[in-house]
Coordinates of C-alpha atoms in Angstrom, one line a residue:
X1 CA -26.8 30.0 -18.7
X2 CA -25.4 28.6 -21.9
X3 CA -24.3 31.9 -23.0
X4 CA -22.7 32.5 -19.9
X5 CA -20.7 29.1 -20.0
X6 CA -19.8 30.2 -23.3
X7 CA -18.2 33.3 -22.4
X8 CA -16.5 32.1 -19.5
X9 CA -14.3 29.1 -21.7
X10 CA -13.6 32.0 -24.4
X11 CA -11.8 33.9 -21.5
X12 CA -9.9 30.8 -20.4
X13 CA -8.8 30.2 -23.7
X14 CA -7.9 33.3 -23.7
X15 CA -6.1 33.4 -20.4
X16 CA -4.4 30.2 -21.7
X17 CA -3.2 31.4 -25.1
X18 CA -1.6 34.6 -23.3
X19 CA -0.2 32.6 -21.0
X20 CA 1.1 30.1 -23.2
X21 CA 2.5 32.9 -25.4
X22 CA 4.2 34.6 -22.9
X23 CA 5.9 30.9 -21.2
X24 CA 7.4 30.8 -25.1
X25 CA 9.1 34.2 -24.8
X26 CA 10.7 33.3 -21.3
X27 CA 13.2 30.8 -23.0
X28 CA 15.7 32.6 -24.8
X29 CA 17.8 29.4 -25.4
X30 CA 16.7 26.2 -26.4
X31 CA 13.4 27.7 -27.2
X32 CA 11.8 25.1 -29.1
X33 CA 13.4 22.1 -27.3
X34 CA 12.6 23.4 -24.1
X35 CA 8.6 24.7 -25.5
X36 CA 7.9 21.0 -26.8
X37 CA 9.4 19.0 -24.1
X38 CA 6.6 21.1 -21.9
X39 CA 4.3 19.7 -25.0
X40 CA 5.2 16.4 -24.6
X41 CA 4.8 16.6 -20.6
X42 CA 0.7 17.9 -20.8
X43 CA -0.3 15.8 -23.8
X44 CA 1.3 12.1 -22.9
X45 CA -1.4 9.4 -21.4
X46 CA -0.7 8.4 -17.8
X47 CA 2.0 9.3 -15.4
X48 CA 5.4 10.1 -16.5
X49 CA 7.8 7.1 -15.6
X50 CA 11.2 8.4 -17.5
X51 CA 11.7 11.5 -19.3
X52 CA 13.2 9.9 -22.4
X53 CA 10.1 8.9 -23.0
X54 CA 8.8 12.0 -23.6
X55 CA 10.7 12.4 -26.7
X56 CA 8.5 9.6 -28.3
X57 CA 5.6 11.6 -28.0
X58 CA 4.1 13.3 -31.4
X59 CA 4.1 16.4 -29.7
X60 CA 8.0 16.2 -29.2
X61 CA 9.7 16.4 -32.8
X62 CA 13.2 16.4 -31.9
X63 CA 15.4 13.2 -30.9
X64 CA 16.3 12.2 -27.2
X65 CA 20.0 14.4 -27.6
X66 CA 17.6 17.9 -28.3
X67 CA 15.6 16.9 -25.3
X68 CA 18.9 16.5 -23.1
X69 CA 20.0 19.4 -25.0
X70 CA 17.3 21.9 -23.9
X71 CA 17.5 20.7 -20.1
X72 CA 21.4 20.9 -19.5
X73 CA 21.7 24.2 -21.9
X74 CA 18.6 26.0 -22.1
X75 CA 17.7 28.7 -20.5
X76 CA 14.5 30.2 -18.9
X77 CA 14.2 34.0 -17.8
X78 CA 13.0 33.6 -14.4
X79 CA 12.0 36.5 -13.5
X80 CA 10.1 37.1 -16.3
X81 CA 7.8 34.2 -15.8
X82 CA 7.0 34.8 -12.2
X83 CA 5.8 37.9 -13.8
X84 CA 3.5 36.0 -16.1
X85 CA 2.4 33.8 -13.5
X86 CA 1.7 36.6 -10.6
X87 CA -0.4 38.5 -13.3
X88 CA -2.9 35.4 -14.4
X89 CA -6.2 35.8 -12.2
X90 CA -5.9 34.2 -9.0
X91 CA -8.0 32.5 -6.7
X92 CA -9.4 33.9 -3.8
X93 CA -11.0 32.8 -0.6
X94 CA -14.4 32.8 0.5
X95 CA -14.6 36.5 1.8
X96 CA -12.0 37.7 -1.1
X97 CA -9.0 37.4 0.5
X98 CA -5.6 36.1 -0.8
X99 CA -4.3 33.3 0.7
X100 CA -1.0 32.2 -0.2
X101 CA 0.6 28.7 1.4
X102 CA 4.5 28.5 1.5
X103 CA 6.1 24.6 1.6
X104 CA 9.4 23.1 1.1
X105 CA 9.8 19.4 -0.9
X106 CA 12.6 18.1 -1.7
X107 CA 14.2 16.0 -4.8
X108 CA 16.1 13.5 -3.2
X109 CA 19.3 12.7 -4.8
X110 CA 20.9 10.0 -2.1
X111 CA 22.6 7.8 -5.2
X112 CA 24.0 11.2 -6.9
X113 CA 27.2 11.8 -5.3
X114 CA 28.6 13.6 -7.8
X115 CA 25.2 16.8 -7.8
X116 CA 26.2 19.8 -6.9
X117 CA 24.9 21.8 -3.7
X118 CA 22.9 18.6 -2.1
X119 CA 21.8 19.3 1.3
X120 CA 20.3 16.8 3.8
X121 CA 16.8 16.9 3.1
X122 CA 13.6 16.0 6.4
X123 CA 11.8 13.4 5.3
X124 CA 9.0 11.9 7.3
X125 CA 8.2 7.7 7.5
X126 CA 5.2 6.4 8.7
X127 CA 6.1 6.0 12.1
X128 CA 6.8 8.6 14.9
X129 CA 10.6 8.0 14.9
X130 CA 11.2 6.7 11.8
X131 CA 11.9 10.4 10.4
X132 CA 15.3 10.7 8.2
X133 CA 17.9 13.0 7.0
X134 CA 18.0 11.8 2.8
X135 CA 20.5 14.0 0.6
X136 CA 18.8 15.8 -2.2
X137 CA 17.5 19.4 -3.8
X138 CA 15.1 21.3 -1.6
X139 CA 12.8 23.4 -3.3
X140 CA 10.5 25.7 -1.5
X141 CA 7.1 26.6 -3.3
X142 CA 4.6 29.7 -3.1
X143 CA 1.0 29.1 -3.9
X144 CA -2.5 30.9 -4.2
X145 CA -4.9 28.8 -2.8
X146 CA -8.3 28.2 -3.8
X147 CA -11.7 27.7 -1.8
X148 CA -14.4 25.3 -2.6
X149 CA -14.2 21.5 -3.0
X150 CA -11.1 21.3 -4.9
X151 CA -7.3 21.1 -4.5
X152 CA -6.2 23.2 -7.0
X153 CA -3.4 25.5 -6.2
X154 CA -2.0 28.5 -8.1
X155 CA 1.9 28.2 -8.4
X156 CA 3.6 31.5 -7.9
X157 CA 7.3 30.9 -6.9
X158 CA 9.6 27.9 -6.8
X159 CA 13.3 28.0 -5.4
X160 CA 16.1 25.7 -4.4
X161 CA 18.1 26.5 -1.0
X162 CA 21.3 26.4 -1.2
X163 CA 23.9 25.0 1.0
X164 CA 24.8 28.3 2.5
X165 CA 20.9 29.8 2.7
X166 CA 18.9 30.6 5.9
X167 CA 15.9 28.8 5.8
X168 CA 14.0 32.1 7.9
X169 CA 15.9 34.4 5.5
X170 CA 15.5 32.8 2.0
X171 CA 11.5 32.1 3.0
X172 CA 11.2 35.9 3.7
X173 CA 13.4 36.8 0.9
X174 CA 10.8 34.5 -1.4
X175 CA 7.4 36.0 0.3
X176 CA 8.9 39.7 0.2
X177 CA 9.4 39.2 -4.1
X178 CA 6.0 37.6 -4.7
X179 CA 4.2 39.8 -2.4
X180 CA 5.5 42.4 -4.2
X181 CA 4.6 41.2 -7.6
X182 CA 1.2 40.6 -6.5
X183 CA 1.3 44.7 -5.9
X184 CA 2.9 45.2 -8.9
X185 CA 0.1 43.6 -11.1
X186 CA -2.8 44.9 -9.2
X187 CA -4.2 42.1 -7.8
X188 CA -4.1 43.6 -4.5
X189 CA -5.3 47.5 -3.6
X190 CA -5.1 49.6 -0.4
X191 CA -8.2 49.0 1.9
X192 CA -8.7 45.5 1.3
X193 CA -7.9 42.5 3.7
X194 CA -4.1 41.6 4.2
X195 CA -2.6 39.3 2.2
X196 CA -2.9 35.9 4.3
X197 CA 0.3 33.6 4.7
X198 CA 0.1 30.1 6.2
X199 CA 2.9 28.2 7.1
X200 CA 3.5 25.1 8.7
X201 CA 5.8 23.9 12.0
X202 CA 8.5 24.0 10.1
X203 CA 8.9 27.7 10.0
X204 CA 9.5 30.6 12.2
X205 CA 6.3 32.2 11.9
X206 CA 7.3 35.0 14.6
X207 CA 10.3 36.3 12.8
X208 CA 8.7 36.0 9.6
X209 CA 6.0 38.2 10.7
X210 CA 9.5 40.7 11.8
X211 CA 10.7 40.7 8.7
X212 CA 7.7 41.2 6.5
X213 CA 5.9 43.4 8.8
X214 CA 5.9 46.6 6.6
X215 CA 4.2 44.5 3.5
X216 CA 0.1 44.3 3.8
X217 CA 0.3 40.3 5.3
X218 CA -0.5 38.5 8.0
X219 CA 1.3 35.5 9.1
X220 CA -0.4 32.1 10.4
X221 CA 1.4 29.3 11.1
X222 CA 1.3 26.4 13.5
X223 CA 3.4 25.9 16.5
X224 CA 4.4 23.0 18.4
X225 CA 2.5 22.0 21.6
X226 CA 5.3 22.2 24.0
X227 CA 6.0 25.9 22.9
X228 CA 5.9 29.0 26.2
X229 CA 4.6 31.8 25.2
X230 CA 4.3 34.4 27.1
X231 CA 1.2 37.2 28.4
X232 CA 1.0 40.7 28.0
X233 CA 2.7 42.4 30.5
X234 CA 0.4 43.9 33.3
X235 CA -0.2 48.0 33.5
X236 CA 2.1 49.6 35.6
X237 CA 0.8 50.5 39.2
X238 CA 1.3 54.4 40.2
X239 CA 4.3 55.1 42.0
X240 CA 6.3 51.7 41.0
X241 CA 9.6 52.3 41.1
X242 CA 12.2 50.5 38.8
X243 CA 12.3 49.3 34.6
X244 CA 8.3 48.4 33.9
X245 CA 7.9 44.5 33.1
X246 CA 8.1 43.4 29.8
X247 CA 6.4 39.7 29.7
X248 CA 3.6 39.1 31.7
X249 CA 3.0 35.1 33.4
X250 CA 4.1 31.9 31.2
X251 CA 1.3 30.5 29.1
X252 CA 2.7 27.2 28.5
X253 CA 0.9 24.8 25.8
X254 CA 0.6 22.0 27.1
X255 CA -0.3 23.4 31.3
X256 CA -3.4 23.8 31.5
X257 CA -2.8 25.6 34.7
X258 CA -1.1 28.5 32.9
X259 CA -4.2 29.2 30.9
X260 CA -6.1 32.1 31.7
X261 CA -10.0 33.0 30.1
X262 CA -10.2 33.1 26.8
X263 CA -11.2 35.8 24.7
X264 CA -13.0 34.2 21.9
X265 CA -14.7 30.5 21.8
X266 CA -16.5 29.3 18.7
X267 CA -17.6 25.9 17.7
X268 CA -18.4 24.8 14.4
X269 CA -20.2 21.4 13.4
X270 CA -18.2 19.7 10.2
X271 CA -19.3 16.3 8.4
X272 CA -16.2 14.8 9.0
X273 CA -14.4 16.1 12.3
X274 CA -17.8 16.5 14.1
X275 CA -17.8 19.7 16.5
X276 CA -14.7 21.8 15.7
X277 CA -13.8 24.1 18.7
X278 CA -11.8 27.6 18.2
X279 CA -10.0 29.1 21.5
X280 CA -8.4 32.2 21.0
X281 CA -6.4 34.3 23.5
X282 CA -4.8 37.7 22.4
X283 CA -1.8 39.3 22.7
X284 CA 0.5 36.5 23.1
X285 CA 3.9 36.6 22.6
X286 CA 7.5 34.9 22.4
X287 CA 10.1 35.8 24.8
X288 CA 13.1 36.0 22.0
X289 CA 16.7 36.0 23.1
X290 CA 20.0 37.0 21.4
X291 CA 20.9 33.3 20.2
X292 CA 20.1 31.5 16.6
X293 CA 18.3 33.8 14.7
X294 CA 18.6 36.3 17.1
X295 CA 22.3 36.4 17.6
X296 CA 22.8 39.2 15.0
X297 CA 20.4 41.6 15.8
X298 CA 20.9 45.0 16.9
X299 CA 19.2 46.5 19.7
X300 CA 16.6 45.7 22.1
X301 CA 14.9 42.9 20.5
X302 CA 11.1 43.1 19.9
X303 CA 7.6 42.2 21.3
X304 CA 6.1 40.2 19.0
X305 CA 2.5 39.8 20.1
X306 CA -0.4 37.9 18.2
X307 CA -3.0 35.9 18.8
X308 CA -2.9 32.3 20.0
X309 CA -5.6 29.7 18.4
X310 CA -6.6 26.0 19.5
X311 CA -8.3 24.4 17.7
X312 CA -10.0 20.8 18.9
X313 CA -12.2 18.8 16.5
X314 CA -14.1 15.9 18.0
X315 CA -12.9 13.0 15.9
X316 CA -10.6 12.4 13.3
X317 CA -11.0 9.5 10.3
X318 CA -9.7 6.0 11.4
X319 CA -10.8 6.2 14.7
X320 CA -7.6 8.2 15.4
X321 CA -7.0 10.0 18.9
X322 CA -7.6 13.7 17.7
X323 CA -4.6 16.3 19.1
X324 CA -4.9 19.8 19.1
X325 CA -3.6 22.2 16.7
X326 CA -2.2 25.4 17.9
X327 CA -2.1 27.9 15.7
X328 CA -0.8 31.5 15.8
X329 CA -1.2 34.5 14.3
X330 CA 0.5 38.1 13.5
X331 CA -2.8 39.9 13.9
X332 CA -4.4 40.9 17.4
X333 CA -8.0 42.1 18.1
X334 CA -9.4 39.3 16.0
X335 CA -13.1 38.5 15.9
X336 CA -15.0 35.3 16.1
X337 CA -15.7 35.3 12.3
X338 CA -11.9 36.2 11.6
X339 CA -10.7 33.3 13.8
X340 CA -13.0 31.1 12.4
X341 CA -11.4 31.9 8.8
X342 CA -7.7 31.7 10.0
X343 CA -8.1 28.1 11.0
X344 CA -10.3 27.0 8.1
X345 CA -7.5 28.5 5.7
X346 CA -4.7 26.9 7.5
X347 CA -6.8 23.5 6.9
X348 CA -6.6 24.5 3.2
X349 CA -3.0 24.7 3.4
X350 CA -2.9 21.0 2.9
X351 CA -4.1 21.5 -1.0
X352 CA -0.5 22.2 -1.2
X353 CA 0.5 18.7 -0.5
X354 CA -2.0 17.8 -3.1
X355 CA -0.1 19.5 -5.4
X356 CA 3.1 18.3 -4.7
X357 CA 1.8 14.6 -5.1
X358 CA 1.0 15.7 -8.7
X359 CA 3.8 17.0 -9.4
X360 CA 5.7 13.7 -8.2
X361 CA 3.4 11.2 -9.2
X362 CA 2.0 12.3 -12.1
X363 CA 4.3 14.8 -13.8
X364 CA 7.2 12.9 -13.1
X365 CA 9.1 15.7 -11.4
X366 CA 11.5 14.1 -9.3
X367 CA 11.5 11.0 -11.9
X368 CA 14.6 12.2 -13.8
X369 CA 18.1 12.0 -12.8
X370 CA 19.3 15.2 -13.4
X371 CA 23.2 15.4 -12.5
X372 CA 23.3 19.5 -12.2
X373 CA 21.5 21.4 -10.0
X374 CA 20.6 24.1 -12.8
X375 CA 19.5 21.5 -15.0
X376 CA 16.8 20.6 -12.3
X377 CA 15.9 24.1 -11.9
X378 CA 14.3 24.1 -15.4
X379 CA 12.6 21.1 -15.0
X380 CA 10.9 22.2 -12.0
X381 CA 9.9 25.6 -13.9
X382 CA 8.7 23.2 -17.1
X383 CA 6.8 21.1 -14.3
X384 CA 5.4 24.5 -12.9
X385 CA 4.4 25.9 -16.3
X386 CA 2.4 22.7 -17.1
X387 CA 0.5 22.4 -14.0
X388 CA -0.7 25.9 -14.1
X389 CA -1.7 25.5 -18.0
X390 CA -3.8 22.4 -16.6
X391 CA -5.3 24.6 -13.8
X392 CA -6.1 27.3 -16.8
X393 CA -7.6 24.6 -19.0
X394 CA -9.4 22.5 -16.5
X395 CA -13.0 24.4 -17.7
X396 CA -11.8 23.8 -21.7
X397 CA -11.4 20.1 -21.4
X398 CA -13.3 17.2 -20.9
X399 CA -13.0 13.6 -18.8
X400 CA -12.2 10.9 -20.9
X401 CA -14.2 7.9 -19.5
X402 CA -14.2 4.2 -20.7
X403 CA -17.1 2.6 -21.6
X404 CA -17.8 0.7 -18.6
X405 CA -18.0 3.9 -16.1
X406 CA -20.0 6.4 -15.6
X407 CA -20.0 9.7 -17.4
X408 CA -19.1 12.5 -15.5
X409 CA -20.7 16.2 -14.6
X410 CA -20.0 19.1 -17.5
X411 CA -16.8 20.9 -16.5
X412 CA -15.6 18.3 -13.7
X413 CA -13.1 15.6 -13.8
X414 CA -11.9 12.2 -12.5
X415 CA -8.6 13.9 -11.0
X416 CA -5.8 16.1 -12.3
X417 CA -3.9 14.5 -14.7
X418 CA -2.5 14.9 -17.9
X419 CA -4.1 11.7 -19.3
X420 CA -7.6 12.7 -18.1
X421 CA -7.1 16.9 -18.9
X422 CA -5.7 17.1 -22.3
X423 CA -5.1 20.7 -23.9
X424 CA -6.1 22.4 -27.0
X425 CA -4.3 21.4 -29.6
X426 CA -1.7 23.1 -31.1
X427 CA -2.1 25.4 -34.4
X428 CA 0.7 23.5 -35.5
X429 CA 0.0 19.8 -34.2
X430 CA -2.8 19.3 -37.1
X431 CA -1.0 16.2 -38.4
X432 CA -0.4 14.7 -35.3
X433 CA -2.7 11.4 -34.4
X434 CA -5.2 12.7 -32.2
X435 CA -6.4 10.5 -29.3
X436 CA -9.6 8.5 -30.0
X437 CA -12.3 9.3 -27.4
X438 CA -15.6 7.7 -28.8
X439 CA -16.3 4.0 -28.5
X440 CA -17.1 2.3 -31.8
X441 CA -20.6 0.4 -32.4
X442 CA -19.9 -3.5 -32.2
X443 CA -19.5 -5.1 -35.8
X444 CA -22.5 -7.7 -36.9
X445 CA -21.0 -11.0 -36.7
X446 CA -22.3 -14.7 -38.3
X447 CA -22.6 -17.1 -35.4
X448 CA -19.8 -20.3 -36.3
X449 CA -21.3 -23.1 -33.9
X450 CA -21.5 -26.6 -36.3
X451 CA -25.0 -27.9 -36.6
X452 CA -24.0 -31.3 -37.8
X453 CA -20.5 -32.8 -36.7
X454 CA -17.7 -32.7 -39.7
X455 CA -17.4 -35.6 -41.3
X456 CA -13.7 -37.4 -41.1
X457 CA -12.5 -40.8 -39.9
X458 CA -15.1 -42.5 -37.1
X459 CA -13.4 -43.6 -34.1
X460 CA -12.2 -46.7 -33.4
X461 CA -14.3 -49.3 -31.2
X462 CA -13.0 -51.1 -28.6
X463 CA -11.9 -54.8 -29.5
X464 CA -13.4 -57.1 -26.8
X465 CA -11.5 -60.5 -27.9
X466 CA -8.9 -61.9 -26.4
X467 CA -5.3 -61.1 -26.4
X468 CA -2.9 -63.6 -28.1
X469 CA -0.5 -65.3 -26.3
X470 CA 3.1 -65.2 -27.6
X471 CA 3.9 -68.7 -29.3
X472 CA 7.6 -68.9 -27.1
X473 CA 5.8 -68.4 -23.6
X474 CA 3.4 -71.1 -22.8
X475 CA 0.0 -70.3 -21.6
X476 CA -0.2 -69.5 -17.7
X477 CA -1.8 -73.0 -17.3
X478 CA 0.5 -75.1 -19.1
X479 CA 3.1 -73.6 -16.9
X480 CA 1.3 -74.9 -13.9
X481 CA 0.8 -78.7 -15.6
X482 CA 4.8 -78.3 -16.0
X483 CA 5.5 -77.6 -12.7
X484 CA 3.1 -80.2 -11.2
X485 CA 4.5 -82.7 -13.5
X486 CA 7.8 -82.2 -12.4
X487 CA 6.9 -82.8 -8.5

């Protein structure tokens, strides 16, 4: 087992060193300003608070201006990188399959009047209505995602919409290029499953599945609960006259009514959401019309059909009122075991939003405050390249713990971070200080309590005779013989 262990962190460190090689040969200007501000980012302790900070780490050997410097005038070749990054091994699901998860965050910018292409960015508060419209950069990410307990994602793609983008469009645009790197570097061959994308409400997961429908993928993506779909159209009866139906009945969300029998119900017992239960209907489809997305097309517009999922656990944590969570997909003829695996890996979808809380909490990615919108395009490639060399290098390193806690497992940690995950050092970082990670052995020390009280000046007793009276003011009782007298 040992020997196994062994091998497996010399292919990381391999996979790391390639990959690190290769991030160093994307930046053909402001190389080395650009390369140690990436450093800098993995090997400082604790969250990143301001990024002018980073340039008082030891990894970072250039002043605050070089670190400004590479960020306003370096530049990154893109599309090499995604390259790189599509060709590291991914992770897979449970049954092989790639799963990739597609999500837009956004940098908000609201005090930066002067940033270029801001757009109005949807950003959710804690209560029902208290959603709002914030200016800032949008960025939509594409990421592999993992199975297991962990919430480690595989960053593939990150891009900013512009003022004039579709969302529909640039998302399939995105999808279309990374799918087809994926082909490119082989880590997808004819005769396996389709490549599995899961989306969220957000997105049109019906004209995705148009637009992508000659690549090997299948679309999943939730819907909202007051959506009408409708059936399949019925056969046509002999000798009906007239243009055969299209749409069969309504099938309306939130009617029960318009329900008919389901073709497939499983139920699934979880630790945390109790009994889980799967409802699956097939051949469901939108009835599309020639407005919003539509407007432009030419011809007779589709029939999208796919199958329809609800899923209903029994509880949820906090003694919240579980809703269900429709869910649809571009495939028909599913199976019990397939629909059971579409809803677990849209559940997995929210590793995503684990990721993004690293990347703003920890990494510091929306921290600075970048004026131009290319500047902050690098940064978010710099925070992309050191997040996936922390996903590479999570088996190479080891939790740093206190004293006072309690050691952890071989090859797990306390959470993602660059304090707890620190990297191999650099070949050229041999000077530097390195981080002390061993507690030192108390020091023998001579006790100092006094046996026998110093010596000095003893303390004054109290006087107990009487005070003097002062020679001009007769005594109280010679007052009173005065007085007396005088009556």
């Amino acid at each position: 087992m040992s020997v196994l262990n062994e091998a497996a962190r010399v292919e990381s460190l391999t996979v790391l060193s390639r990959f690190r090689t290769g991030f160093y040969d994307c930046l053909s200007a402001r190389a080395d300003a650009l390369f140690e501000l990436a450093e800098a980012l993995l090997c400082t302790d604790g969250p990143v608070k301001t990024l002018v900070d980073l340039a008082l780490a030891p990894e970072h050997r250039r002043g605050h201006g070089a670190l400004y410097d590479g960020l306003n005038s370096g530049r990154i070749e893109v599309a090499r990188l995604r390259r790189s990054l599509s060709a590291l091994p991914l992770p897979r699901a449970a049954d092989g399959r790639i799963v990739l998860a597609v999500d837009v965050s956004p940098w908000l910018r609201s005090d930066a009047p002067t940033s270029a292409e801001r757009l109005f960015c949807h950003v959710y508060g804690r209560a029902k209505s208290a959603s709002q419209f914030i200016p800032g950069w949008p960025y939509s990410f594409v990421a592999a995602l993992e199975s297991g307990r962990t919430s480690w994602t595989a960053m593939l793609d990150a891009i900013r919409s512009g003022p004039e983008d579709d969302a529909t469009a640039v998302t399939a645009t995105q999808l279309r290029e990374v799918v087809q790197r994926l082909l490119d570097a082989g880590q997808w061959r004819p005769g396996e499953a389709d490549i599995l994308i899961v989306a969220d409400a957000g997105y049109d997961v019906t004209r995705l599945a148009f637009l992508l429908e000659d690549l090997p993928v299948e679309l999943l993506g939730r819907i909202r609960s007051d959506r009408v779909l409708q059936l399949p159209a019925p056969p046509r009866l002999p000798g009906t006259n007239g243009r055969p139906a299209k749409h069969g009945g309504p099938f309306a969300l939130g009617d029960a009514t318009t329900w008919p029998s389901p073709h497939i119900v499983t139920t699934t017992e979880t630790t945390r959401y109790g009994t889980a239960t799967a409802t699956c209907w097939d051949r469901l489809h939108p009835r599309l019309t020639h407005r919003a997305a539509w407007l432009d097309h030419q011809g007779e517009l589709p029939i999208l059909e796919g199958s329809l999922i609800r899923l209903q656990v029994e509880r949820l944590p906090g003694n919240n009122e579980p809703k269900p969570v429709w869910l649809w997909s571009s495939h028909t003829g599913l199976t019990a075991d397939q629909v059971d695996r579409l809803w677990q890996a849209f559940l997995r979808r929210f590793d995503l939003e684990h990721t993004f809380w690293l990347f703003k909490q920890t990494l510091g990615w929306t921290t600075p405050k970048i004026r131009a919108p290319e500047a902050a395009d690098r940064w978010t490639w710099l925070i992309t390249v050191a997040h996936t060399q922390l996903r590479l290098a999570r088996h190479l390193a080891e939790d740093l713990r206190r004293p006072w806690e309690r050691p952890a497992a071989p090859g797990r940690l306390t959470h993602p971070c660059p304090g707890a995950a620190r990297l191999p050092e650099h070949p050229r970082e041999d000077h530097l200080p390195r981080r002390c990670t061993q507690t030192r052995k108390a020091r023998p020390r001579t006790t100092t309590r006094l046996h026998e009280p110093p010596t000095g000046t003893p303390l004054r007793r109290r006087q107990n005779h009487q005070a003097r009276n002062h020679p001009r003011c007769p005594a109280r009782t010679d007052r009173l013989k005065i007085n007396l007298e005088g009556v």
